[in-house]
Amino acid sequence: MTRPLWTSDEIREATGGKVTAPFEVTGVSIDTRTMEPGDLFVALKDQRDGHDFVANAFEAGASAALVSREIEGVEGPLIIVDDVMDAIEAMGVFARDRATGCHRVAVTGSVGKTSVKEMIARMFRAGGHAHWSVKSFNNHWGVPLTLARMPAETEYAVFEIGMSTPGEIAPRSQMVQPHTALVTKIAPAHLEGMGSIEGVAREKADIFAGLQPGGAIILPHEDAFCALMKEIALRHQPGAEVYTFGRSEDASARVELYRTDGDRSVIGVKALATFWEARINTVGEHWAENVAAAILAACVGSGISFHIAEEALWGYAPPPGRGTSEELPLPCGGSMILVDDAYNANPESMRAALSSFAARPGDRHIVALGEMLEVGSASETEHCSLADPVLESGATLAFLAGEGMKPLADSLEGRIETHWAVKAKELETVVKNSLTNGDLLLIKGSNASGMGQLADRLRQWSKAADEQVMDRGPEGAAGGADAV
């Protein structure tokens, strides 16, 4: 019989809450739209008050709900606590401590942290019973929720930790208490909250605040703030071992090979005197550093061999919205390739996306870029500086959205065809009307810029057109005898 994730007695022990009736749960959820039967529903207060959805949770099959007050008209089991956020944090710590044999890794960075986390999770799954952050659950509720979802028998776990203002990373690292902690790269992101790129580096280095004695510190060797982050890391944990990744001869994991056919990449890394090679389903030289970082984080101190990790990584593809490519049929006939990198953007990731876009084959390169948010007073300069990377990507047509993108639009005027709008949705019609067979379209922008929604609407448009062709059949689609 499979052990439940939580019993009511365990949750009471972890939180000190009042249990209205005994229960067992197989999962933990904060969203009634995605929860599974048997889950514990956690009534968090964020943009909405989860207490308003407790009845919906039980209708969806919740086994119990974690709340801070009685809920009228609900008959399902409740565990009532003083503060729901405090309770889920307590459950996270309890789950961490009960998984006594678990090797934990924490990942942060300005760019690449979700992709690297997914690579590590892939290698951990090959090594044994693994647990990892889903999507980008890396904030004040995402980290404790991920911990609270961790089964007691977990052998390997990887946690993504993010921030937007000072003081956020250290408490989350202390909650996870990683055996290995990794910084992917420092870039000008969250400058509005952090004030400077050095401030970003200092905050990211607090990923080592909870590092366990004898743990591993992993840093980007060529990063301008590597020495500063090493100093902060060793201040947190003086006995830790320091590893680096990059292209330098002195890096612990050194990139020695990168080649691509425009759809996939072959990457060779020499890590701790062992050479290994991986083939991944994405494009861009920055992926080589991601792979080098991931192999170190997955193997150092975990007991997982480089051989197992190497085999597990073959065939890796990035998470949705982070450089995935797909073929979309067009209503006018033929198809185009959509490169969706719209999950988020900062100057570093924007340049990397444009650089890798240049390596992709296609009849015509088109970019649709949303403004980069949270870059502070450098916004105009950073947006304007993308002009050369856009041109070097091979783009002959650019769609730009957001006030921040206006300087780039002005810089590109007269050099390539450019369309600018305040909102991404205002570009939808002109983008659709511009696409022809064989086009290659890159969509990228900050999460709040609306570019992800533009990508979704293009998919829906393409799907509707494809279904219409299928309904008409091949004769109708080609313009048969009844065509006017």
Coordinates of N, CA and C in Angstrom, one line a residue, residues 8 11 19-25 27 29 35 38-43 54 57-58 61-67 76-79:
S8 N -3.5 13.5 8.9 CA -3.9 14.6 9.7 C -3.0 14.7 11.0
I11 N 0.2 16.6 10.0 CA 0.0 18.0 9.8 C -0.3 18.7 11.1
V19 N -7.6 19.7 14.2 CA -8.1 18.9 13.1 C -9.6 18.5 13.5
T20 N -10.5 18.8 12.5 CA -11.9 18.6 12.8 C -12.3 17.1 12.6
A21 N -11.6 16.4 11.7 CA -11.8 15.0 11.5 C -10.6 14.4 10.9
P22 N -10.2 13.1 11.3 CA -9.0 12.5 10.7 C -9.1 12.4 9.2
F23 N -7.9 12.5 8.6 CA -7.8 12.4 7.1 C -6.4 12.0 6.7
E24 N -6.3 11.6 5.4 CA -5.0 11.4 4.7 C -5.1 12.1 3.4
V25 N -4.0 12.6 2.9 CA -3.9 13.3 1.6 C -2.8 12.7 0.8
G27 N -1.6 14.7 -2.0 CA -1.0 15.8 -2.6 C -1.3 17.1 -1.8
S29 N -2.3 21.2 -2.7 CA -2.7 22.2 -3.8 C -3.1 23.5 -3.3
M35 N -6.1 21.1 -9.0 CA -5.9 20.1 -7.9 C -6.4 18.7 -8.3
G38 N -8.0 13.8 -3.7 CA -7.1 13.3 -2.6 C -6.1 14.4 -2.1
D39 N -6.1 15.6 -2.8 CA -5.2 16.6 -2.3 C -5.7 17.3 -1.0
L40 N -4.7 17.9 -0.3 CA -5.0 18.9 0.7 C -5.1 20.2 0.0
F41 N -6.2 21.0 0.2 CA -6.3 22.3 -0.3 C -5.8 23.3 0.7
V42 N -4.9 24.1 0.3 CA -4.3 25.1 1.2 C -4.9 26.5 0.8
A43 N -5.6 27.1 1.8 CA -6.4 28.3 1.5 C -5.5 29.5 1.8
V54 N -12.9 27.0 -0.7 CA -12.8 25.7 0.0 C -13.9 24.8 -0.5
A57 N -13.0 23.3 -3.7 CA -12.0 22.3 -3.5 C -12.6 21.0 -3.1
F58 N -13.5 20.9 -2.2 CA -14.1 19.7 -1.9 C -14.9 19.1 -3.0
G61 N -12.8 17.2 -5.2 CA -12.2 15.9 -4.7 C -11.2 16.1 -3.6
A62 N -11.0 17.3 -3.0 CA -10.0 17.5 -1.9 C -10.4 16.6 -0.8
S63 N -9.4 16.0 -0.1 CA -9.6 15.2 1.1 C -9.7 16.0 2.3
A64 N -9.1 17.2 2.3 CA -9.1 18.1 3.5 C -8.7 19.5 3.0
A65 N -8.9 20.5 4.0 CA -8.4 21.8 3.7 C -7.7 22.4 4.9
L66 N -6.7 23.2 4.6 CA -5.9 23.9 5.6 C -6.4 25.3 5.6
V67 N -7.0 25.8 6.7 CA -7.6 27.1 6.8 C -7.3 27.8 8.1
G76 N -16.4 18.8 4.8 CA -15.1 18.0 4.7 C -14.2 18.3 5.8
P77 N -13.2 17.5 6.1 CA -12.2 17.7 7.2 C -11.4 19.0 7.0
L78 N -11.2 19.7 8.1 CA -10.4 20.9 8.1 C -9.3 20.8 9.1
I79 N -8.2 21.4 8.8 CA -7.2 21.7 9.9 C -7.1 23.2 10.0

